[in-house]
Structure formats: structure tokens, C-alpha cells
Coordinates of C-alpha atoms and ligand atoms in Angstrom, one line a residue:
X1 CA -16.4 -8.6 17.0
X2 CA -19.7 -8.1 15.1
X3 CA -21.4 -5.2 13.4
X4 CA -23.3 -4.5 16.6
X5 CA -20.3 -3.3 18.5
X6 CA -18.5 -1.6 15.6
X7 CA -17.2 1.6 17.1
X8 CA -14.9 3.0 14.5
X9 CA -15.1 3.5 10.8
X10 CA -13.5 5.2 7.8
X11 CA -14.8 8.8 7.8
X12 CA -13.0 10.1 4.8
X13 CA -10.5 9.2 2.1
X14 CA -8.1 10.9 -0.3
X15 CA -5.1 10.3 -2.5
X16 CA -2.4 12.1 -4.4
X17 CA -0.2 10.9 -7.2
X18 CA 2.6 13.0 -8.8
X19 CA 1.7 14.4 -12.2
X20 CA 4.7 12.8 -14.1
X21 CA 3.5 9.8 -16.0
X22 CA 6.2 7.2 -16.9
X23 CA 5.1 4.6 -19.5
X24 CA 6.5 1.2 -20.1
X25 CA 8.0 2.5 -23.4
X26 CA 9.8 5.2 -21.3
X27 CA 11.4 2.5 -19.2
X28 CA 12.4 0.5 -22.2
X29 CA 14.6 3.4 -23.2
X30 CA 16.5 3.0 -19.9
X31 CA 16.8 -0.8 -19.7
X32 CA 16.3 -4.0 -21.6
X33 CA 12.5 -4.4 -21.2
X34 CA 9.4 -3.9 -23.2
X35 CA 5.8 -2.7 -22.9
X36 CA 4.7 -6.3 -23.9
X37 CA 6.7 -8.0 -21.1
X38 CA 5.5 -5.6 -18.4
X39 CA 1.9 -5.7 -19.4
X40 CA 1.8 -9.5 -19.8
X41 CA 3.6 -10.2 -16.5
X42 CA 2.1 -7.5 -14.3
X43 CA -0.8 -5.7 -16.1
X44 CA 1.0 -2.4 -15.6
X45 CA 0.8 0.2 -18.4
X46 CA 2.2 3.3 -16.7
X47 CA 3.1 4.6 -13.2
X48 CA 3.8 8.1 -11.7
X49 CA 7.3 9.3 -10.6
X50 CA 7.8 12.2 -8.2
X51 CA 9.7 15.4 -8.9
X52 CA 11.7 16.9 -6.0
X53 CA 8.8 18.8 -4.5
X54 CA 6.8 15.6 -4.1
X55 CA 8.7 14.0 -1.2
X56 CA 6.9 11.2 0.8
X57 CA 5.8 13.7 3.4
X58 CA 4.7 16.3 0.8
X59 CA 2.5 13.8 -1.0
X60 CA 1.2 12.5 2.3
X61 CA 0.2 16.1 3.2
X62 CA -1.8 16.5 0.0
X63 CA -3.6 13.1 0.4
X64 CA -4.2 13.9 4.1
X65 CA -5.8 17.3 3.5
X66 CA -8.1 15.7 0.9
X67 CA -9.1 12.9 3.3
X68 CA -9.8 15.3 6.2
X69 CA -11.9 17.5 4.0
X70 CA -13.8 14.4 2.7
X71 CA -14.5 13.4 6.3
X72 CA -16.0 16.9 6.9
X73 CA -13.5 17.5 9.7
X74 CA -11.1 20.3 10.6
X75 CA -7.3 19.7 10.7
X76 CA -7.5 20.4 14.4
X77 CA -9.8 17.4 14.9
X78 CA -6.9 15.0 14.2
X79 CA -5.2 13.7 17.3
X80 CA -3.1 10.9 16.0
X81 CA -1.1 10.4 12.8
X82 CA 0.0 7.0 11.5
X83 CA 2.2 6.8 8.5
X84 CA 3.0 3.6 6.6
X85 CA 6.0 3.7 4.3
X86 CA 8.9 1.7 3.1
X87 CA 10.5 4.8 1.5
X88 CA 10.6 7.2 4.4
X89 CA 11.4 10.9 4.2
X90 CA 14.7 10.1 6.1
X91 CA 16.3 7.2 8.0
X92 CA 14.9 8.9 11.2
X93 CA 12.7 10.4 12.6
X94 CA 9.6 8.9 11.2
X95 CA 7.7 10.3 8.2
X96 CA 4.7 10.9 10.5
X97 CA 6.7 13.7 12.3
X98 CA 7.6 15.4 9.0
X99 CA 3.9 15.2 8.0
X100 CA 2.7 16.5 11.3
X101 CA 5.0 19.6 10.9
X102 CA 3.6 20.2 7.4
X103 CA 0.0 20.0 8.7
X104 CA 0.9 22.3 11.6
X105 CA -0.4 19.9 14.3
X106 CA 2.2 20.1 17.1
X107 CA 1.4 17.8 20.1
X108 CA -0.5 15.1 18.1
X109 CA 0.7 11.6 18.5
X110 CA 2.9 10.4 15.5
X111 CA 3.8 6.9 14.7
X112 CA 5.4 5.2 11.7
X113 CA 4.3 1.7 10.8
X114 CA 6.8 -0.4 8.8
X115 CA 4.9 -3.2 7.1
X116 CA 5.6 -2.4 3.5
X117 CA 2.7 -3.4 1.2
X118 CA 0.6 -4.5 4.2
X119 CA 1.3 -1.2 5.9
X120 CA -2.1 0.4 5.3
X121 CA -4.0 -2.7 6.7
X122 CA -1.8 -2.8 9.8
X123 CA -2.3 1.0 10.2
X124 CA -6.1 0.8 9.9
X125 CA -6.2 -2.1 12.5
X126 CA -4.1 0.1 14.8
X127 CA -6.3 3.1 14.2
X128 CA -9.4 1.1 14.9
X129 CA -8.0 -0.2 18.1
X130 CA -6.9 3.2 19.2
X131 CA -10.3 4.7 18.6
X132 CA -12.1 1.8 20.3
X133 CA -10.1 1.9 23.4
X134 CA -10.3 5.7 23.7
X135 CA -6.6 6.4 23.0
X136 CA -7.5 8.5 20.0
X137 CA -10.6 10.1 18.5
X138 CA -9.7 10.9 14.9
X139 CA -6.7 9.1 13.5
X140 CA -5.1 10.1 10.2
X141 CA -3.8 7.0 8.4
X142 CA -1.5 7.6 5.5
X143 CA 0.4 5.4 3.1
X144 CA 3.1 7.2 1.1
X145 CA 5.9 6.0 -1.2
X146 CA 8.6 7.5 -3.4
X147 CA 10.1 4.4 -5.0
X148 CA 11.5 6.2 -8.0
X149 CA 14.6 7.6 -6.2
X150 CA 15.6 4.1 -5.0
X151 CA 15.3 1.9 -8.1
X152 CA 18.0 0.2 -10.1
X153 CA 17.2 1.4 -13.7
X154 CA 20.0 -0.8 -15.2
X155 CA 19.2 -4.2 -16.7
X156 CA 20.2 -5.8 -13.4
X157 CA 17.2 -4.2 -11.7
X158 CA 14.6 -4.6 -14.4
X159 CA 12.6 -7.3 -12.6
X160 CA 11.8 -4.9 -9.7
X161 CA 12.0 -1.4 -11.1
X162 CA 9.3 -1.8 -13.7
X163 CA 6.8 -2.7 -11.0
X164 CA 6.8 0.2 -8.6
X165 CA 5.3 3.7 -8.7
X166 CA 5.0 6.7 -6.4
X167 CA 1.9 8.0 -4.7
X168 CA 0.1 8.6 -1.4
X169 CA -3.3 7.7 0.1
X170 CA -4.9 8.8 3.3
X171 CA -7.9 7.8 5.4
X172 CA -9.4 9.3 8.5
X173 CA -10.6 6.8 11.1
X174 CA -12.9 7.9 13.8
X175 CA -16.0 7.0 15.9
X176 CA -18.9 5.4 14.1
X177 CA -22.2 7.3 14.6
X178 CA -24.0 4.3 13.1
X179 CA -23.5 0.9 14.8
X180 CA -24.1 -0.9 11.5
X181 CA -21.1 0.8 9.8
X182 CA -17.4 0.3 10.7
X183 CA -14.6 -2.2 10.9
X184 CA -15.8 -5.8 11.5
X185 CA -12.6 -7.8 11.6
X186 CA -8.8 -7.4 11.1
X187 CA -6.4 -10.4 10.5
X188 CA -2.7 -9.5 10.6
X189 CA 0.1 -11.9 9.9
X190 CA 3.8 -12.0 9.2
X191 CA 6.6 -14.6 8.5
X192 CA 10.0 -13.1 9.0
X193 CA 11.7 -16.2 7.6
X194 CA 10.8 -14.7 4.2
X195 CA 12.3 -11.2 4.9
X196 CA 15.1 -11.6 2.4
X197 CA 12.8 -12.5 -0.4
X198 CA 12.0 -8.8 -0.9
X199 CA 14.3 -6.3 0.8
X200 CA 16.9 -3.6 0.6
X201 CA 20.1 -4.8 2.3
X202 CA 21.9 -1.4 2.5
X203 CA 22.2 0.9 4.3
X204 CA 21.4 -0.9 7.6
X205 CA 22.4 -0.6 11.2
X206 CA 23.4 -4.3 11.1
X207 CA 26.3 -3.4 8.8
X208 CA 29.7 -2.7 10.6
X209 CA 31.7 -0.6 10.9
X210 CA 29.5 1.8 9.0
X211 CA 25.9 1.3 8.1
X212 CA 26.2 2.8 4.6
X213 CA 29.0 0.6 3.2
X214 CA 31.0 2.4 0.5
X215 CA 30.5 -0.5 -2.0
X216 CA 26.7 -0.6 -1.8
X217 CA 26.4 0.9 -5.2
X218 CA 28.9 -1.4 -6.9
X219 CA 27.4 -4.6 -5.3
X220 CA 23.9 -3.1 -5.8
X221 CA 22.9 -3.9 -2.2
X222 CA 21.4 -0.3 -2.1
X223 CA 18.6 -1.4 -4.5
X224 CA 15.6 -3.6 -3.7
X225 CA 16.3 -7.3 -4.2
X226 CA 13.3 -9.6 -4.9
X227 CA 12.7 -13.3 -5.4
X228 CA 9.6 -12.6 -7.6
X229 CA 8.5 -16.2 -7.9
X230 CA 8.6 -16.7 -4.1
X231 CA 6.6 -13.5 -3.5
X232 CA 4.1 -14.5 -6.2
X233 CA 3.6 -18.0 -4.8
X234 CA 3.3 -16.7 -1.2
X235 CA 0.7 -14.1 -2.2
X236 CA -1.5 -16.5 -4.2
X237 CA -1.8 -18.9 -1.2
X238 CA -2.0 -16.5 1.7
X239 CA -4.2 -13.7 0.3
X240 CA -7.3 -16.0 -0.3
X241 CA -6.7 -17.6 3.1
X242 CA -6.6 -14.4 5.0
X243 CA -9.8 -13.1 3.2
X244 CA -11.7 -16.2 4.3
X245 CA -10.2 -15.9 7.8
X246 CA -11.5 -12.3 8.1
X247 CA -14.9 -13.2 6.8
X248 CA -15.2 -16.1 9.3
X249 CA -14.0 -13.9 12.1
X250 CA -16.8 -11.5 11.5
X251 CA -19.4 -14.2 10.8
X252 CA -19.9 -13.4 7.1
X253 CA -19.9 -15.5 3.9
X254 CA -17.9 -14.8 0.7
X255 CA -21.2 -14.1 -1.1
X256 CA -22.0 -11.3 1.4
X257 CA -18.9 -9.4 0.3
X258 CA -19.6 -6.5 -2.2
X259 CA -16.1 -5.7 -3.2
X260 CA -12.5 -6.8 -2.7
X261 CA -9.9 -4.0 -2.7
X262 CA -6.6 -5.9 -2.9
X263 CA -3.1 -4.6 -2.7
X264 CA -2.0 -3.7 -6.3
X265 CA 1.2 -5.7 -6.8
X266 CA 0.4 -7.6 -9.9
X267 CA -2.8 -8.0 -11.9
X268 CA -2.0 -11.7 -12.4
X269 CA -1.9 -12.2 -8.6
X270 CA -5.2 -10.4 -8.1
X271 CA -6.9 -12.3 -10.9
X272 CA -5.6 -15.6 -9.4
X273 CA -6.9 -14.6 -6.0
X274 CA -10.3 -13.8 -7.5
X275 CA -10.4 -17.1 -9.4
X276 CA -9.4 -19.1 -6.4
X277 CA -12.3 -17.6 -4.4
X278 CA -14.7 -17.8 -7.3
X279 CA -15.3 -14.0 -7.3
X280 CA -16.7 -12.4 -10.4
X281 CA -14.3 -9.8 -11.9
X282 CA -16.9 -7.1 -11.0
X283 CA -16.1 -7.7 -7.3
X284 CA -12.3 -7.1 -7.6
X285 CA -10.7 -3.7 -7.9
X286 CA -7.8 -3.3 -10.3
X287 CA -6.0 0.0 -10.9
X288 CA -2.4 -1.2 -11.2
X289 CA -2.6 -0.4 -14.9
X290 CA -2.2 3.3 -14.2
X291 CA -0.1 3.4 -11.0
X292 CA 2.0 0.3 -10.7
X293 CA 2.7 -1.0 -7.2
X294 CA 2.6 2.0 -4.8
X295 CA 3.1 -0.3 -1.8
X296 CA 1.5 1.2 1.4
X297 CA -0.5 3.6 -0.7
X298 CA -2.1 1.1 -3.1
X299 CA -5.1 0.0 -1.2
X300 CA -5.9 3.6 -0.2
X301 CA -5.8 4.8 -3.8
X302 CA -7.8 1.9 -5.1
X303 CA -10.4 2.3 -2.3
X304 CA -10.8 6.1 -3.0
X305 CA -11.2 5.5 -6.8
X306 CA -13.7 2.7 -6.1
X307 CA -15.8 5.2 -4.1
X308 CA -15.5 7.8 -6.9
X309 CA -16.7 5.2 -9.4
X310 CA -19.7 4.3 -7.1
X311 CA -18.4 0.8 -6.5
X312 CA -18.3 1.5 -2.7
X313 CA -21.3 3.1 -1.3
X314 CA -22.7 3.6 2.2
X315 CA -23.4 0.1 3.5
X316 CA -21.1 -1.7 1.1
X317 CA -19.3 -4.7 2.7
X318 CA -15.7 -4.2 1.6
X319 CA -12.6 -6.4 2.1
X320 CA -9.1 -4.9 2.0
X321 CA -6.4 -7.5 1.6
X322 CA -2.6 -7.1 1.3
X323 CA 0.6 -9.0 1.3
X324 CA 4.2 -8.0 0.9
X325 CA 7.7 -7.8 2.1
X326 CA 8.4 -9.2 5.5
X327 CA 6.6 -11.4 4.6
X328 CA 3.5 -9.6 5.9
X329 CA -0.1 -10.1 5.0
X330 CA -3.5 -9.2 6.3
X331 CA -7.1 -8.3 5.7
X332 CA -9.7 -5.8 7.1
X333 CA -13.4 -6.3 6.6
X334 CA -15.6 -3.2 7.0
X335 CA -19.1 -2.0 6.4
X336 CA -18.6 1.4 4.8
Ligands
UT7_1 O1 4.0 -6.1 -3.2 C1 4.8 -7.2 -3.4 C2 5.7 -6.8 -4.6 N1 6.2 -7.8 -5.4 C3 5.4 -8.7 -6.1 O2 4.2 -8.9 -5.9 C4 6.1 -9.5 -7.1 C5 5.6 -10.9 -7.3 N2 6.2 -11.5 -8.5 C6 5.9 -11.1 -9.8 O3 5.0 -10.3 -10.0 C7 6.6 -11.8 -10.9 O4 7.4 -12.9 -10.4 C8 7.4 -10.9 -11.8 C9 6.5 -10.0 -12.6 C10 8.3 -10.0 -10.9 C11 8.3 -11.7 -12.8 O5 7.5 -12.5 -13.6 P1 7.9 -14.0 -13.8 O6 6.9 -14.6 -14.7 O7 8.1 -14.7 -12.4 O8 9.3 -13.9 -14.5 P2 10.7 -14.4 -14.1 O9 11.3 -13.7 -12.9 O10 10.7 -15.9 -14.0 O11 11.6 -14.0 -15.4 C12 11.3 -14.5 -16.7 C13 12.3 -13.9 -17.6 C14 13.7 -13.9 -17.2 O12 14.5 -14.2 -18.3 P3 15.0 -15.7 -18.7 O13 15.8 -16.1 -17.5 O14 13.8 -16.5 -18.9 O15 15.8 -15.4 -20.0 C15 14.0 -12.6 -16.7 O16 15.3 -12.2 -16.8 O17 12.0 -12.5 -17.8 C16 13.1 -11.7 -17.6 N3 12.8 -10.4 -17.0 C17 12.5 -9.4 -17.8 N4 12.4 -9.2 -19.1 C18 12.0 -8.0 -19.6 C19 12.7 -10.0 -15.7 N5 12.4 -8.8 -15.7 C20 12.2 -8.3 -16.9 C21 11.8 -7.1 -17.5 N6 11.7 -7.0 -18.8 N7 11.5 -6.0 -16.7

């Protein structure tokens, strides 16, 4: 795939984060942690938590409307909705269906993509393929997460709960009117042998006789469990590799890349990735300080803010790169 046959591009972007700011000091009132520990280990200073009106689908709606407006399209131009989330509106049906109802778009195709922090990259690759093959014309891609209702705010959960925040981001993918602009390569990967390094064991349909075991609060299996060191190590090796893979696939050099928009899981991971690749800090986007890890929404929020700051302009060569639970990881290279 080269720029010459790029047929699909990002037409518009938007995001929404709930207004309630939760600082590290706020968390230290709930559990044995400190502003110093959180900043040093992750770079996070604050995150947003939803109030009841900001459900995953409600935040997705706000981000989606902004992205559709940014694309200069009408709601009715959207024919496909993809939602990436690890914190869905309900166990089933998918959050895309709840979002579709809010947008008032009956009949449009709806699909949920379950790839955690790599969800937006997988969704963009899917949207690009759908547009290229004629399955869809305008795909609404949304990453949306409410983590705050699922965290263990006791000392036992402090390694995970301080890292995550709520928010949503949306992009509209559609045909490219300019052959030099669009997606250039996607590289998608997973390694299910690492699934239990970052997961929520309960509830689950593998649990008998009832998928929501009554002791899931006592044994804390209802909360995310993470082997932080394993995730950290995995990310530091696989993210640089997948960035180089995507560049090679599209026939570009690292020096051609204008900006890296990485998943915002930990500032230290992203600094390490930048260092390994020899990228100047001006070429790597960080906004984890203000939002924490918003999982499927993080790259979309960072991308939109980078546009607002003038760091992504028409013609910029931008790399999106993510890793996360699954393990899953991937990269998308695009000419904006
Ligand atoms: O999208 C993917 C999402 N996840 C990630 O990307 C996570 C990747 N991993 C990480 O970011 C890091 O491993 C963490 C930030 C989670 C942890 O940093 P670390 O340097 O690997 O710390 P650690 O887990 O080795 O823990 C060091 C100490 C421990 O105490 P002891 O055993 O040395 O006494 C922990 O109990 O820090 C303690 N600790 C905390 N202390 C204060 C763990 N969490 C906290 C906390 N506040 N929130």
C-alpha cells in the first residue's frame, strides 16, 4: 500500500471528557498513595471521572457529534459505527447500538471492537478497509471508557486505579478526495498468552454455575488485575518494533515521520519508546498528565489536541501506536 492508492482518510476528529477533575491528592485521601509516587511512576497529575449522566454511550455521543461537525458532514452521512471500549454500556448489546440510538441513526451498521488500549487502532484499520472495499462510505469510529465505576479504590487496587481516567474520542473515516492524503499502513498484532497480565476476571461467561459469582467483591476478581512490570516490559519492546514495521510497510523512514501519537498509558513508557527510536521529544505527543490512561479513547484525544495545537496539519505524516491488554498492539501510519 502506498500514498498513491490511499483511498480513505480521517475526515474529522473530536473528543469529550467529563468535567470532574480528580487529582492525585484526591486519590491519596482514598488509598495509601501520593502525588509524588503517581507522577514519578506514570507522569499523571490528574484525570477525569464521570458523573451518572456521562455513561460510555453518552460521552461517545458528544465526541461523535463533534467529529462529524469537524468533518463537515451531516449525521445522516454516517453509515457505519464502530465503538472500541473495555468498559461497555452493558454486558450486551454492544455500546455501538446504544450510541446509534442516541444519534438517531436506525439502520446503520453497528459493531463493537474489543481490543482495549489498541481498540482505536484496530477500529481505524477496520474502517479504512470498509471504506476501501466499498462496504461503507463514512465510518464513525469511537473510543469511549468509563473506568471510574470499576476501580478498586482500596490500597489493594492502588497500582491500577491511579492510572486510569474516563473520556471519549471520535474520528470520522471516509473516502480521500486527495490521493496523497490517507492511511498508508496498519500493523495489528496480539498475543493471547498474555491475556491474564491485564484483565478483569469477573463477571465472565466461563464462570459456572453463574457468571457473576457472589464472592467476586470479596476476592476482588471484579476489579482489574495487572502485572504492571510485564505490561511495561512488553510495551517497551513491541511499540518501537511495530512503529518501524508500519514505516517499512509503507516505504517510509523514521526521519520522514512528523509526529508520533502513542497510546497514553505511562509517560515513562512513551519516553522510553521515543528514546529507543531516537526521536526528539518534540515529535512525541504526551497528554497523560491531564487525563491518565483513557484506554481506547487516549490516542483519539491526543490526536485531536495535537491538531488544536497545530502539531498536526494537512500533509503531516503521523504515526499512531498502541499496546495493551490482550496483549494487543498495533500502529497506523497516515498522511493527514
Ligand atoms: O494500557 C496499558 C495499561 N497499563 C500499563 O501500561 C501499566 C504498565 N506498568 C506501569 O506503568 C508500572 O509498572 C506501574 C506504574 C503500574 C508501577 O510502577 P513500578 O515501578 O513497576 O512499581 P511496582 O509495581 O514495582 O511497585 C513498586 C512499589 C511497590 O511497593 P514495594 O513492594 O516496593 O513496597 C508497590 O506496592 O510501589 C507500590 N505501589 C504504590 N505505591 C504508592 C504500587 N502502586 C502504588 C501507588 N501508590 N498507587
